[in-house]
PDB file of C-alpha atoms in Angstrom:
ATOM      1  CA  GLU H1217     104.351  40.872  50.353  1.00 77.00           C
ATOM      2  CA  PRO H1218     107.583  39.506  49.688  1.00 80.00           C
ATOM      3  CA  GLU H1219     110.432  39.980  52.398  1.00 90.00           C
ATOM      4  CA  VAL H1220     114.121  39.935  53.200  1.00 95.00           C
ATOM      5  CA  THR H1221     115.128  38.042  55.866  1.00 95.00           C
ATOM      6  CA  GLN H1222     117.885  38.154  58.051  1.00 97.00           C
ATOM      7  CA  THR H1223     119.267  35.996  60.523  1.00 96.00           C
ATOM      8  CA  PRO H1224     120.449  36.506  63.182  1.00 96.00           C
ATOM      9  CA  SER H1225     118.330  39.644  64.441  1.00 96.00           C
ATOM     10  CA  HIS H1226     121.251  40.449  67.034  1.00 97.00           C
ATOM     11  CA  GLN H1227     124.400  38.496  67.606  1.00 97.00           C
ATOM     12  CA  VAL H1228     127.235  39.863  70.424  1.00 98.00           C
ATOM     13  CA  THR H1229     130.869  38.116  69.497  1.00 97.00           C
ATOM     14  CA  GLN H1230     134.044  38.396  70.903  1.00 97.00           C
ATOM     15  CA  MET H1231     136.909  40.705  69.076  1.00 97.00           C
ATOM     16  CA  GLY H1232     138.911  38.442  66.612  1.00 97.00           C
ATOM     17  CA  GLN H1233     135.923  35.996  66.108  1.00 98.00           C
ATOM     18  CA  GLU H1234     134.800  35.089  62.638  1.00 98.00           C
ATOM     19  CA  VAL H1235     130.996  36.118  62.409  1.00 98.00           C
ATOM     20  CA  ILE H1236     128.434  35.203  59.646  1.00 97.00           C
ATOM     21  CA  LEU H1237     125.493  37.260  58.858  1.00 98.00           C
ATOM     22  CA  ARG H1238     122.457  35.758  56.774  1.00 97.00           C
ATOM     23  CA  CYS H1239     120.046  37.103  54.720  1.00 97.00           C
ATOM     24  CA  VAL H1240     117.528  35.224  52.394  1.00 96.00           C
ATOM     25  CA  PRO H1241     116.443  37.741  49.504  1.00 95.00           C
ATOM     26  CA  ILE H1242     113.450  37.902  47.714  1.00 93.00           C
ATOM     27  CA  SER H1243     113.169  35.506  45.008  1.00 88.00           C
ATOM     28  CA  ASN H1244     112.986  36.841  41.873  1.00 87.00           C
ATOM     29  CA  HIS H1245     115.446  39.779  42.503  1.00 91.00           C
ATOM     30  CA  LEU H1246     119.208  39.792  40.940  1.00 90.00           C
ATOM     31  CA  TYR H1247     121.053  42.416  42.814  1.00 93.00           C
ATOM     32  CA  PHE H1248     121.871  42.041  46.747  1.00 95.00           C
ATOM     33  CA  TYR H1249     123.582  44.553  48.730  1.00 96.00           C
ATOM     34  CA  TRP H1250     124.978  44.996  52.443  1.00 98.00           C
ATOM     35  CA  TYR H1251     124.916  48.161  54.160  1.00 97.00           C
ATOM     36  CA  ARG H1252     125.799  48.866  57.749  1.00 97.00           C
ATOM     37  CA  GLN H1253     124.408  51.644  60.153  1.00 95.00           C
ATOM     38  CA  ILE H1254     126.920  52.353  62.949  1.00 95.00           C
ATOM     39  CA  LEU H1255     124.900  53.800  65.820  1.00 92.00           C
ATOM     40  CA  GLY H1256     124.248  57.310  65.300  1.00 88.00           C
ATOM     41  CA  GLN H1257     125.516  57.414  62.338  1.00 92.00           C
ATOM     42  CA  LYS H1258     124.396  57.590  58.250  1.00 93.00           C
ATOM     43  CA  VAL H1259     123.434  54.188  56.435  1.00 95.00           C
ATOM     44  CA  GLU H1260     126.236  53.242  54.596  1.00 96.00           C
ATOM     45  CA  PHE H1261     126.943  50.517  51.526  1.00 96.00           C
ATOM     46  CA  LEU H1262     129.202  47.602  51.879  1.00 98.00           C
ATOM     47  CA  VAL H1263     128.881  45.921  48.578  1.00 97.00           C
ATOM     48  CA  SER H1264     126.989  44.682  45.974  1.00 95.00           C
ATOM     49  CA  PHE H1265     126.350  41.250  44.169  1.00 95.00           C
ATOM     50  CA  TYR H1266     124.968  40.556  40.807  1.00 92.00           C
ATOM     51  CA  ASN H1267     125.698  37.419  38.714  1.00 90.00           C
ATOM     52  CA  ASN H1268     127.171  35.434  41.385  1.00 90.00           C
ATOM     53  CA  GLU H1269     130.388  38.184  41.986  1.00 93.00           C
ATOM     54  CA  ILE H1270     130.777  41.491  43.393  1.00 95.00           C
ATOM     55  CA  SER H1271     130.124  44.056  41.310  1.00 94.00           C
ATOM     56  CA  GLU H1272     130.581  47.298  43.599  1.00 95.00           C
ATOM     57  CA  LYS H1273     132.316  47.219  46.984  1.00 95.00           C
ATOM     58  CA  SER H1274     133.479  50.222  49.184  1.00 95.00           C
ATOM     59  CA  GLU H1275     136.591  51.200  51.328  1.00 94.00           C
ATOM     60  CA  ILE H1276     135.092  49.195  54.302  1.00 93.00           C
ATOM     61  CA  PHE H1277     134.489  46.320  52.828  1.00 96.00           C
ATOM     62  CA  ASP H1278     137.980  45.126  53.218  1.00 93.00           C
ATOM     63  CA  ASP H1279     140.142  42.058  53.070  1.00 94.00           C
ATOM     64  CA  GLN H1280     138.181  40.980  56.423  1.00 96.00           C
ATOM     65  CA  PHE H1281     134.881  40.553  54.608  1.00 97.00           C
ATOM     66  CA  SER H1282     133.755  38.576  51.992  1.00 97.00           C
ATOM     67  CA  VAL H1283     129.997  37.466  50.711  1.00 97.00           C
ATOM     68  CA  GLU H1284     128.742  34.405  49.148  1.00 94.00           C
ATOM     69  CA  ARG H1285     125.166  33.591  47.585  1.00 92.00           C
ATOM     70  CA  PRO H1286     126.323  29.544  48.316  1.00 83.00           C
ATOM     71  CA  ASP H1287     122.924  27.956  47.372  1.00 84.00           C
ATOM     72  CA  GLY H1288     121.022  30.384  45.189  1.00 77.00           C
ATOM     73  CA  SER H1289     118.851  31.465  48.168  1.00 86.00           C
ATOM     74  CA  ASN H1290     120.647  32.612  50.749  1.00 93.00           C
ATOM     75  CA  PHE H1291     123.034  35.514  50.765  1.00 96.00           C
ATOM     76  CA  THR H1292     125.964  36.096  53.502  1.00 97.00           C
ATOM     77  CA  LEU H1293     128.606  38.369  54.557  1.00 98.00           C
ATOM     78  CA  LYS H1294     131.226  37.057  56.613  1.00 98.00           C
ATOM     79  CA  ILE H1295     133.470  39.169  58.620  1.00 97.00           C
ATOM     80  CA  ARG H1296     136.707  36.921  59.532  1.00 96.00           C
ATOM     81  CA  SER H1297     138.314  38.694  62.343  1.00 95.00           C
ATOM     82  CA  THR H1298     135.811  41.038  64.130  1.00 97.00           C
ATOM     83  CA  LYS H1299     136.940  44.581  65.307  1.00 96.00           C
ATOM     84  CA  LEU H1300     135.192  46.499  68.000  1.00 97.00           C
ATOM     85  CA  GLU H1301     134.674  49.271  65.251  1.00 96.00           C
ATOM     86  CA  ASP H1302     132.492  46.180  63.277  1.00 97.00           C
ATOM     87  CA  SER H1303     130.129  46.899  65.971  1.00 98.00           C
ATOM     88  CA  ALA H1304     127.077  47.993  64.049  1.00 97.00           C
ATOM     89  CA  MET H1305     123.446  47.394  62.529  1.00 97.00           C
ATOM     90  CA  TYR H1306     123.772  45.524  59.221  1.00 98.00           C
ATOM     91  CA  PHE H1307     121.355  45.716  56.704  1.00 97.00           C
ATOM     92  CA  CYS H1308     120.446  43.215  53.802  1.00 97.00           C
ATOM     93  CA  ALA H1309     118.728  44.357  50.473  1.00 95.00           C
ATOM     94  CA  SER H1310     117.619  43.385  47.086  1.00 94.00           C
ATOM     95  CA  ARG H1311     116.545  44.572  43.725  1.00 91.00           C
ATOM     96  CA  THR H1312     115.000  43.385  40.944  1.00 86.00           C
ATOM     97  CA  GLY H1313     117.473  45.148  38.647  1.00 77.00           C
ATOM     98  CA  GLY H1314     117.595  47.262  35.606  1.00 69.00           C
ATOM     99  CA  SER H1315     116.212  50.797  35.766  1.00 67.00           C
ATOM    100  CA  ASN H1316     114.100  49.594  38.686  1.00 66.00           C
ATOM    101  CA  TYR H1317     115.951  50.852  41.698  1.00 73.00           C
ATOM    102  CA  GLY H1318     113.274  49.755  44.327  1.00 79.00           C
ATOM    103  CA  TYR H1319     115.053  47.958  47.491  1.00 89.00           C
ATOM    104  CA  THR H1320     113.650  46.081  49.779  1.00 92.00           C
ATOM    105  CA  PHE H1321     115.762  46.179  52.924  1.00 94.00           C
ATOM    106  CA  GLY H1322     115.808  43.513  55.898  1.00 95.00           C
ATOM    107  CA  SER H1323     115.267  44.026  59.420  1.00 94.00           C
ATOM    108  CA  GLY H1324     119.047  44.091  60.299  1.00 96.00           C
ATOM    109  CA  THR H1325     121.127  42.010  62.373  1.00 97.00           C
ATOM    110  CA  ARG H1326     122.734  44.323  65.300  1.00 97.00           C
ATOM    111  CA  LEU H1327     126.362  43.261  65.677  1.00 98.00           C
ATOM    112  CA  THR H1328     127.732  43.790  69.154  1.00 98.00           C
ATOM    113  CA  VAL H1329     131.336  43.325  69.080  1.00 98.00           C
ATOM    114  CA  VAL H1330     133.106  42.570  72.755  1.00 97.00           C
TER     115      VAL H1330
ATOM    116  CA  GLU Y 886     132.112  64.801  45.791  1.00 60.00           C
ATOM    117  CA  ASP Y 887     128.242  63.530  45.830  1.00 64.00           C
ATOM    118  CA  GLN Y 888     126.472  64.053  48.996  1.00 87.00           C
ATOM    119  CA  VAL Y 889     123.009  64.095  50.565  1.00 94.00           C
ATOM    120  CA  THR Y 890     122.406  66.087  53.181  1.00 95.00           C
ATOM    121  CA  GLN Y 891     118.898  66.221  55.514  1.00 97.00           C
ATOM    122  CA  SER Y 892     117.490  68.964  57.579  1.00 96.00           C
ATOM    123  CA  PRO Y 893     116.565  68.962  60.166  1.00 97.00           C
ATOM    124  CA  GLU Y 894     118.446  66.795  61.879  1.00 96.00           C
ATOM    125  CA  ALA Y 895     115.604  66.406  64.590  1.00 97.00           C
ATOM    126  CA  LEU Y 896     111.942  67.438  64.538  1.00 98.00           C
ATOM    127  CA  ARG Y 897     109.200  68.229  67.256  1.00 97.00           C
ATOM    128  CA  LEU Y 898     105.855  68.653  65.938  1.00 97.00           C
ATOM    129  CA  GLN Y 899     102.366  68.602  67.664  1.00 97.00           C
ATOM    130  CA  GLU Y 900      99.509  66.041  66.658  1.00 97.00           C
ATOM    131  CA  GLY Y 901      98.315  67.798  63.531  1.00 97.00           C
ATOM    132  CA  GLU Y 902     100.988  70.188  63.364  1.00 97.00           C
ATOM    133  CA  SER Y 903     102.176  70.328  59.285  1.00 97.00           C
ATOM    134  CA  SER Y 904     105.696  70.569  58.391  1.00 98.00           C
ATOM    135  CA  SER Y 905     108.655  69.511  55.684  1.00 98.00           C
ATOM    136  CA  LEU Y 906     111.559  67.774  55.823  1.00 98.00           C
ATOM    137  CA  ASN Y 907     114.557  68.566  53.506  1.00 98.00           C
ATOM    138  CA  CYS Y 908     116.619  66.680  51.576  1.00 97.00           C
ATOM    139  CA  SER Y 909     119.518  68.430  49.432  1.00 96.00           C
ATOM    140  CA  TYR Y 910     121.617  66.511  47.071  1.00 92.00           C
ATOM    141  CA  THR Y 911     124.878  67.087  44.874  1.00 88.00           C
ATOM    142  CA  VAL Y 912     124.571  63.466  42.485  1.00 78.00           C
ATOM    143  CA  SER Y 913     125.592  64.056  38.999  1.00 75.00           C
ATOM    144  CA  GLY Y 914     122.993  62.173  36.739  1.00 72.00           C
ATOM    145  CA  LEU Y 915     120.224  61.446  39.213  1.00 77.00           C
ATOM    146  CA  ARG Y 916     118.759  58.091  38.418  1.00 84.00           C
ATOM    147  CA  GLY Y 917     116.224  58.182  41.526  1.00 90.00           C
ATOM    148  CA  LEU Y 918     115.920  59.791  44.870  1.00 93.00           C
ATOM    149  CA  PHE Y 919     114.023  57.300  47.891  1.00 94.00           C
ATOM    150  CA  TRP Y 920     112.324  58.620  50.807  1.00 96.00           C
ATOM    151  CA  TYR Y 921     112.270  55.715  53.679  1.00 96.00           C
ATOM    152  CA  ARG Y 922     110.929  55.341  57.001  1.00 96.00           C
ATOM    153  CA  GLN Y 923     113.042  53.659  59.977  1.00 95.00           C
ATOM    154  CA  ASP Y 924     111.758  52.889  62.953  1.00 94.00           C
ATOM    155  CA  PRO Y 925     114.352  52.120  65.995  1.00 89.00           C
ATOM    156  CA  GLY Y 926     116.038  48.815  65.463  1.00 85.00           C
ATOM    157  CA  LYS Y 927     114.499  48.311  62.247  1.00 88.00           C
ATOM    158  CA  GLY Y 928     115.588  48.279  58.348  1.00 90.00           C
ATOM    159  CA  PRO Y 929     114.677  51.259  56.732  1.00 92.00           C
ATOM    160  CA  GLU Y 930     111.039  50.571  54.959  1.00 92.00           C
ATOM    161  CA  PHE Y 931     110.479  52.372  51.500  1.00 91.00           C
ATOM    162  CA  LEU Y 932     107.826  55.117  51.372  1.00 94.00           C
ATOM    163  CA  PHE Y 933     108.604  56.658  47.456  1.00 93.00           C
ATOM    164  CA  THR Y 934     110.744  57.102  44.853  1.00 92.00           C
ATOM    165  CA  LEU Y 935     111.450  60.029  42.743  1.00 93.00           C
ATOM    166  CA  TYR Y 936     112.726  60.027  39.413  1.00 90.00           C
ATOM    167  CA  SER Y 937     112.616  63.594  37.871  1.00 89.00           C
ATOM    168  CA  ALA Y 938     112.569  67.204  38.828  1.00 91.00           C
ATOM    169  CA  GLY Y 939     108.678  68.152  39.117  1.00 95.00           C
ATOM    170  CA  GLU Y 940     107.625  64.455  40.052  1.00 95.00           C
ATOM    171  CA  GLU Y 941     105.099  64.378  43.256  1.00 97.00           C
ATOM    172  CA  LYS Y 942     104.072  61.480  45.349  1.00 96.00           C
ATOM    173  CA  GLU Y 943     101.372  61.067  47.979  1.00 96.00           C
ATOM    174  CA  LYS Y 944     100.643  58.409  50.678  1.00 93.00           C
ATOM    175  CA  GLU Y 945      98.042  59.057  53.431  1.00 94.00           C
ATOM    176  CA  ARG Y 946      99.840  61.708  55.180  1.00 96.00           C
ATOM    177  CA  LEU Y 947     102.661  62.282  53.355  1.00 97.00           C
ATOM    178  CA  LYS Y 948     103.826  63.679  50.305  1.00 98.00           C
ATOM    179  CA  ALA Y 949     107.259  63.862  48.495  1.00 98.00           C
ATOM    180  CA  THR Y 950     108.144  66.171  46.054  1.00 97.00           C
ATOM    181  CA  LEU Y 951     111.675  67.057  44.032  1.00 95.00           C
ATOM    182  CA  THR Y 952     113.501  69.868  42.249  1.00 92.00           C
ATOM    183  CA  LYS Y 953     116.561  69.120  40.797  1.00 87.00           C
ATOM    184  CA  LYS Y 954     118.643  70.226  43.591  1.00 91.00           C
ATOM    185  CA  GLU Y 955     116.394  68.950  46.642  1.00 95.00           C
ATOM    186  CA  SER Y 956     113.531  66.702  47.814  1.00 97.00           C
ATOM    187  CA  PHE Y 957     110.990  67.705  50.429  1.00 98.00           C
ATOM    188  CA  LEU Y 958     108.960  65.435  52.251  1.00 98.00           C
ATOM    189  CA  HIS Y 959     105.583  67.218  53.109  1.00 98.00           C
ATOM    190  CA  ILE Y 960     103.927  65.554  56.657  1.00 97.00           C
ATOM    191  CA  THR Y 961     100.385  67.021  57.079  1.00 97.00           C
ATOM    192  CA  ALA Y 962      98.527  66.697  60.327  1.00 97.00           C
ATOM    193  CA  PRO Y 963     100.784  64.063  61.547  1.00 97.00           C
ATOM    194  CA  LYS Y 964     100.104  61.998  63.926  1.00 97.00           C
ATOM    195  CA  PRO Y 965     101.875  60.215  67.174  1.00 97.00           C
ATOM    196  CA  GLU Y 966     102.647  57.008  64.833  1.00 97.00           C
ATOM    197  CA  ASP Y 967     104.436  59.305  62.004  1.00 97.00           C
ATOM    198  CA  SER Y 968     107.055  59.403  64.718  1.00 98.00           C
ATOM    199  CA  ALA Y 969     110.191  57.722  63.388  1.00 97.00           C
ATOM    200  CA  THR Y 970     113.624  58.526  61.214  1.00 97.00           C
ATOM    201  CA  TYR Y 971     112.902  59.642  57.550  1.00 98.00           C
ATOM    202  CA  LEU Y 972     116.067  58.808  55.560  1.00 97.00           C
ATOM    203  CA  CYS Y 973     116.536  59.907  51.819  1.00 97.00           C
ATOM    204  CA  ALA Y 974     118.901  58.465  49.826  1.00 95.00           C
ATOM    205  CA  VAL Y 975     119.778  58.492  46.010  1.00 93.00           C
ATOM    206  CA  VAL Y 976     120.409  55.742  43.642  1.00 89.00           C
ATOM    207  CA  TRP Y 977     123.939  56.424  42.280  1.00 83.00           C
ATOM    208  CA  ASN Y 978     125.251  55.434  38.909  1.00 78.00           C
ATOM    209  CA  THR Y 979     126.491  52.049  39.828  1.00 82.00           C
ATOM    210  CA  GLY Y 980     122.935  51.423  41.693  1.00 85.00           C
ATOM    211  CA  LYS Y 981     124.019  51.888  45.184  1.00 89.00           C
ATOM    212  CA  LEU Y 982     122.005  54.005  47.610  1.00 92.00           C
ATOM    213  CA  ILE Y 983     123.995  57.454  48.772  1.00 93.00           C
ATOM    214  CA  PHE Y 984     121.982  58.234  52.233  1.00 95.00           C
ATOM    215  CA  GLY Y 985     121.597  61.654  54.150  1.00 96.00           C
ATOM    216  CA  GLN Y 986     122.020  61.211  58.160  1.00 95.00           C
ATOM    217  CA  GLY Y 987     118.154  61.370  58.732  1.00 96.00           C
ATOM    218  CA  THR Y 988     115.498  63.442  59.985  1.00 97.00           C
ATOM    219  CA  THR Y 989     114.027  62.311  63.509  1.00 97.00           C
ATOM    220  CA  LEU Y 990     110.532  63.207  63.667  1.00 98.00           C
ATOM    221  CA  GLN Y 991     108.734  63.089  66.950  1.00 98.00           C
ATOM    222  CA  VAL Y 992     105.007  63.709  67.086  1.00 98.00           C
ATOM    223  CA  LYS Y 993     103.422  64.203  70.412  1.00 97.00           C
ATOM    224  CA  PRO Y 994      99.985  64.116  71.289  1.00 95.00           C
TER     225      PRO Y 994
END
């Protein structure tokens, strides 16, 4: 069964450093997402990406965040200057599109900012 | 404000003891309601999608139902391997998911 692959599974970074979280969505999917889950809290939407541009972003997704789909297969989330409160599980997800809202989630990257 | 609320937050069952998890939502123009299973340190794993009131879906010991205001996930004769956090999410009109806080189920042998 097709999977969404995320790397790394765990990343520890110093506060103020830049991090890039990587995702390989399912190949025929058209919509791509990043969600995050702070320990003990709800899964929250960050950003959606379609047709090589951001289609929606949440209040969390400020200027410190950016997304790219550089080569037609990878989908990345960059945090330019990490803060302690960015520590969370980050999930990538993709779906085919149209009225099919069947998401597939990756296993996540646990980001720890120290 | 659109919201998704799950109850209870935590549920402990004995193996074989059936129960139900609740997900209530206040979203205008529901496009779909999802149930996911999440194991510790893992991503949400898809269980069911429900689109309209009255719809029901089943998979092994799980059955999901939907009304105009809430959804139930019924667990029949659960086993220890059913222990996980069960997440409910609704599809917003832009396509993003709005999640509830989850119900953590523990099934004891």
